């Protein structure tokens, strides 16, 4: 299982993914689920993945080699805009399904994949998309400024309450880390380390890319501080006067 989250903010994008993969309780590994294509001064694109590791890696490899779209072989480094990039990722997913779908079905393996694609190409603002297993996709908007893939239910409540399009990038980093911590505490199939990427709008270069481990001092502050804040908030809530003493 996986948890990845992306924030679409006025100041830019904040993207976070865990790194745990497992094929049973005794076979747990660490793989990065964050891939980055960067052409400084011209484009930055980041893809986060959830689902079957072999399928997600096959899609990324096809994107590296080039995918036929509109009769032209293109890569994430050559597409003219982010909408075309999302279409390219969707086509790569369909190509992998066409190549491997029947073989996976014969082995009773579900074609399990979801992808998040965020970034900016010169000539347009930053954009953030969620690509489904069918190759279709949706886009984050100012009214819906975050997307999630994988095990998202534990990390969603804090985002629903706190994230808006006008949230700062710095506050966005805090919120995705709280969201991830909530997921880590409730689902053992999501695990550290986590990969964080920050992209500030119109910079056309990765602002920050960082891997946080169990030993990271700031992540420990987030984990302990949020737990204490929740306990304090709970204690300060008024007691229900309709419950007998």
Tab-separated table of N, CA and C in Angstrom, residues 60 70 72 91 126 142 166:
chain	number	residue	atom	x	y	z
A	60	UNK	N	6.571	4.205	-16.039
A	60	UNK	CA	7.649	5.202	-16.029
A	60	UNK	C	8.689	4.892	-17.101
A	70	UNK	N	-1.000	11.076	-30.635
A	70	UNK	CA	-1.320	11.847	-31.833
A	70	UNK	C	-0.387	11.565	-32.989
A	72	UNK	N	2.760	10.957	-32.842
A	72	UNK	CA	4.127	11.437	-32.599
A	72	UNK	C	4.638	10.810	-31.305
A	91	UNK	N	-1.814	7.631	-21.699
A	91	UNK	CA	-1.557	6.724	-22.818
A	91	UNK	C	-0.530	5.668	-22.432
A	126	UNK	N	1.452	26.388	-12.919
A	126	UNK	CA	1.565	25.012	-12.436
A	126	UNK	C	0.212	24.314	-12.493
A	142	UNK	N	-8.510	25.496	-7.794
A	142	UNK	CA	-8.473	26.353	-6.617
A	142	UNK	C	-9.544	25.954	-5.609
A	166	UNK	N	-4.934	29.309	-1.047
A	166	UNK	CA	-4.085	30.388	-0.540
A	166	UNK	C	-3.179	29.955	0.610
